[in-house]
Amino acid sequence: MSPTGSDWRAVMPEVHAEVDAMAAEGLVRLSWKGRMLPSRAGPYRIRMGAE
């Protein structure tokens, strides 16, 4: 089931938990305005971890 309208907010805690887990495993890296972030905070971009 795909969230629509404001329903997407209900699944964000699950999304954040998965992003945190993937970042901890090195599967993804987080950045904002070209600077790498040590953890998820505020706005961020997600990119592949291993290049």
PDB file of C-alpha atoms in Angstrom:
ATOM      1  CA  MET A   1       0.000   0.000   0.000  1.00  0.00           C
ATOM      2  CA  SER A   2       1.398   3.367  -0.991  1.00  0.00           C
ATOM      3  CA  PRO A   3       0.773   6.349   1.319  1.00  0.00           C
ATOM      4  CA  THR A   4      -1.088   9.241  -0.294  1.00  0.00           C
ATOM      5  CA  GLY A   5      -1.737  12.810   0.740  1.00  0.00           C
ATOM      6  CA  SER A   6      -0.770  13.315   4.376  1.00  0.00           C
ATOM      7  CA  ASP A   7      -0.694   9.532   5.028  1.00  0.00           C
ATOM      8  CA  TRP A   8       3.044   9.473   4.282  1.00  0.00           C
ATOM      9  CA  ARG A   9       3.729  11.117   7.637  1.00  0.00           C
ATOM     10  CA  ALA A  10       2.448   8.020   9.428  1.00  0.00           C
ATOM     11  CA  VAL A  11       5.205   5.855   7.927  1.00  0.00           C
ATOM     12  CA  MET A  12       8.092   8.298   8.485  1.00  0.00           C
ATOM     13  CA  PRO A  13       9.195   6.791  11.839  1.00  0.00           C
ATOM     14  CA  GLU A  14       9.657   3.463  10.052  1.00  0.00           C
ATOM     15  CA  VAL A  15      11.509   5.151   7.181  1.00  0.00           C
ATOM     16  CA  HIS A  16      13.799   7.002   9.610  1.00  0.00           C
ATOM     17  CA  ALA A  17      14.558   3.786  11.498  1.00  0.00           C
ATOM     18  CA  GLU A  18      15.513   2.052   8.252  1.00  0.00           C
ATOM     19  CA  VAL A  19      17.696   4.968   7.125  1.00  0.00           C
ATOM     20  CA  ASP A  20      19.450   4.930  10.527  1.00  0.00           C
ATOM     21  CA  ALA A  21      20.058   1.173  10.258  1.00  0.00           C
ATOM     22  CA  MET A  22      21.348   1.409   6.694  1.00  0.00           C
ATOM     23  CA  ALA A  23      23.660   4.311   7.595  1.00  0.00           C
ATOM     24  CA  ALA A  24      25.021   2.375  10.596  1.00  0.00           C
ATOM     25  CA  GLU A  25      25.809  -0.563   8.278  1.00  0.00           C
ATOM     26  CA  GLY A  26      27.514   1.735   5.777  1.00  0.00           C
ATOM     27  CA  LEU A  27      24.977   0.949   3.062  1.00  0.00           C
ATOM     28  CA  VAL A  28      24.069   4.615   2.648  1.00  0.00           C
ATOM     29  CA  ARG A  29      25.694   7.941   3.450  1.00  0.00           C
ATOM     30  CA  LEU A  30      23.878  11.072   4.541  1.00  0.00           C
ATOM     31  CA  SER A  31      24.750  14.585   3.444  1.00  0.00           C
ATOM     32  CA  TRP A  32      23.383  18.100   3.266  1.00  0.00           C
ATOM     33  CA  LYS A  33      24.646  20.866   0.988  1.00  0.00           C
ATOM     34  CA  GLY A  34      27.667  18.773   0.035  1.00  0.00           C
ATOM     35  CA  ARG A  35      28.765  18.016   3.609  1.00  0.00           C
ATOM     36  CA  MET A  36      28.650  14.505   4.986  1.00  0.00           C
ATOM     37  CA  LEU A  37      26.516  14.077   8.106  1.00  0.00           C
ATOM     38  CA  PRO A  38      27.522  11.691  10.911  1.00  0.00           C
ATOM     39  CA  SER A  39      23.847  10.909  11.572  1.00  0.00           C
ATOM     40  CA  ARG A  40      20.382  11.816  10.370  1.00  0.00           C
ATOM     41  CA  ALA A  41      19.444  15.306  11.526  1.00  0.00           C
ATOM     42  CA  GLY A  42      17.258  17.947   9.926  1.00  0.00           C
ATOM     43  CA  PRO A  43      17.119  17.865   6.139  1.00  0.00           C
ATOM     44  CA  TYR A  44      19.444  15.373   4.466  1.00  0.00           C
ATOM     45  CA  ARG A  45      20.182  13.561   1.247  1.00  0.00           C
ATOM     46  CA  ILE A  46      20.755   9.831   0.999  1.00  0.00           C
ATOM     47  CA  ARG A  47      23.372   8.305  -1.294  1.00  0.00           C
ATOM     48  CA  MET A  48      24.913   4.896  -1.753  1.00  0.00           C
ATOM     49  CA  GLY A  49      27.477   4.077   0.928  1.00  0.00           C
ATOM     50  CA  ALA A  50      30.084   1.997  -0.831  1.00  0.00           C
ATOM     51  CA  GLU A  51      31.442   3.361  -4.092  1.00  0.00           C
TER      52      GLU A  51
END
